[in-house]
Short mmCIF file of C-alpha atoms in Angstrom, two decimals:
data_model
loop_
_atom_site.label_atom_id
_atom_site.label_comp_id
_atom_site.label_asym_id
_atom_site.label_seq_id
_atom_site.Cartn_x
_atom_site.Cartn_y
_atom_site.Cartn_z
CA UNK A 56 0.05 0.02 -0.15
CA UNK A 57 1.77 3.08 -0.95
CA UNK A 58 1.78 6.05 1.57
CA UNK A 59 0.78 3.55 4.17
CA UNK A 60 2.24 3.61 7.52
CA UNK A 61 3.15 0.31 9.72
CA UNK A 62 3.74 -0.11 12.76
CA UNK A 63 4.37 -2.81 15.58
CA UNK A 64 1.84 -4.17 17.62
CA UNK A 65 2.48 -3.96 21.14
CA UNK A 66 2.27 -7.14 23.55
CA UNK A 67 -0.48 -6.54 25.65
CA UNK A 68 -0.20 -6.55 29.29
CA UNK A 69 -1.77 -7.97 32.00
CA UNK A 70 -2.49 -5.33 34.41
CA UNK A 71 -5.51 -5.30 36.64
CA UNK A 72 -6.50 -2.89 39.08
CA UNK A 73 -8.58 -3.27 42.40
CA UNK A 74 -10.29 -0.32 44.46
CA UNK A 75 -10.99 -0.15 48.15
CA UNK A 76 -11.90 2.92 49.68
CA UNK A 77 -8.40 3.70 51.11
CA UNK A 78 -6.08 1.80 48.16
CA UNK A 79 -5.94 1.35 44.44
CA UNK A 80 -4.12 -2.00 44.07
CA UNK A 81 -2.31 -2.06 40.91
CA UNK A 82 -1.33 -5.81 40.05
CA UNK A 83 1.33 -6.72 36.78
CA UNK A 84 1.76 -10.25 35.73
CA UNK A 85 4.32 -10.41 33.57
CA UNK A 86 4.76 -13.51 31.24
CA UNK A 87 9.03 -13.82 32.50
CA UNK A 88 9.85 -12.76 35.73
CA UNK A 89 10.11 -9.32 36.80
CA UNK A 90 12.43 -7.19 38.25
CA UNK A 91 11.65 -3.97 37.09
CA UNK A 92 9.65 -0.80 38.63
CA UNK A 93 5.96 0.34 38.30
CA UNK A 94 5.30 3.94 39.84
CA UNK A 95 3.60 6.67 39.27
CA UNK A 96 4.82 9.56 36.91
CA UNK A 97 6.61 11.57 38.50
CA UNK A 98 6.59 9.75 41.95
CA UNK A 99 9.45 7.11 41.09
CA UNK A 100 11.36 8.07 44.23
CA UNK A 101 8.37 8.35 46.83
CA UNK A 102 8.81 4.85 48.55
CA UNK A 103 4.74 4.71 48.94
CA UNK A 104 4.65 5.35 45.12
CA UNK A 105 6.22 2.77 43.58
CA UNK A 106 7.27 -1.28 43.63
CA UNK A 107 10.09 -2.96 42.53
CA UNK A 108 9.93 -6.31 41.04
CA UNK A 109 11.45 -9.22 42.99
CA UNK A 110 12.04 -11.45 40.10
CA UNK A 111 8.49 -13.30 40.46
CA UNK A 112 5.58 -13.07 37.88
CA UNK A 113 3.49 -10.72 39.93
CA UNK A 114 4.13 -7.25 41.37
CA UNK A 115 1.52 -5.09 43.20
CA UNK A 116 1.77 -1.19 43.41
CA UNK A 117 -0.70 -0.13 46.53
CA UNK A 118 -1.34 3.54 46.14
CA UNK A 119 -3.03 5.17 49.38
CA UNK A 120 -6.20 7.15 47.95
CA UNK A 121 -6.67 9.35 50.76
CA UNK A 122 -3.55 11.09 50.92
CA UNK A 123 -3.02 11.53 47.42
CA UNK A 124 0.72 12.06 48.03
CA UNK A 125 1.20 10.15 44.75
CA UNK A 126 -0.23 12.88 41.99
CA UNK A 127 -3.84 10.81 41.77
CA UNK A 128 -5.82 12.84 39.63
CA UNK A 129 -9.59 13.98 41.12
CA UNK A 130 -12.42 14.52 39.21
CA UNK A 131 -16.17 14.89 40.13
CA UNK A 132 -19.43 14.44 38.42
CA UNK A 133 -22.08 16.90 38.80
CA UNK A 134 -25.76 16.00 39.23
CA UNK A 135 -28.38 13.57 40.45
CA UNK A 136 -25.15 10.26 40.34
CA UNK A 137 -22.43 11.48 42.28
CA UNK A 138 -19.30 9.66 40.99
CA UNK A 139 -15.45 10.58 41.83
CA UNK A 140 -12.39 9.68 39.47
CA UNK A 141 -9.00 8.51 40.74
CA UNK A 142 -6.47 7.90 38.32
CA UNK A 143 -2.73 8.66 37.61
CA UNK A 144 -0.33 7.79 34.72
CA UNK A 145 1.84 4.55 35.95
CA UNK A 146 4.62 3.95 34.40
CA UNK A 147 5.83 -0.10 33.88
CA UNK A 148 9.90 0.48 33.81
CA UNK A 149 11.82 -2.86 32.67
CA UNK A 150 14.55 -2.31 34.14
CA UNK A 151 14.37 -0.79 37.88
CA UNK A 152 17.26 2.38 37.02
CA UNK A 153 17.10 2.52 33.31
CA UNK A 154 13.98 4.14 31.51
CA UNK A 155 14.04 2.39 28.17
CA UNK A 156 11.94 2.71 24.96
CA UNK A 157 10.06 -0.15 25.48
CA UNK A 158 8.60 1.15 28.94
CA UNK A 159 4.91 1.66 28.80
CA UNK A 160 2.71 4.35 30.37
CA UNK A 161 -0.54 3.18 31.64
CA UNK A 162 -3.35 5.04 32.64
CA UNK A 163 -5.03 3.98 36.06
CA UNK A 164 -8.14 4.79 37.78
CA UNK A 165 -10.89 3.82 40.15
CA UNK A 166 -14.50 5.53 40.13
CA UNK A 167 -16.37 5.83 43.31
CA UNK A 168 -20.10 6.46 43.00
CA UNK A 169 -23.16 6.40 45.78
CA UNK A 170 -24.83 3.07 44.00
CA UNK A 171 -21.96 1.18 45.77
#
């Protein structure tokens, strides 16, 4: 195809987000043992905002929601359905010390409403 752009498809990541009233738990389950780092963008050196893989096939980052030390963005709805979105950009860095082109930036968040 002339004038077309071709891109390599990125590998899907096994990332889940679980929310409670006090905590956002982000779990990354890679296909291989992980020794990299998960952190919220801009907070790579704040101890409550990052987690370093220990060479296992699972790493979890637990972000406290009440303190908002990790730069969480808050968005509130107006109207009959009161909803609040707490979100941030999480960096998945494959080397704990060096950022590389293959690292990923993932938007994560929790929605709270008066329904639940």
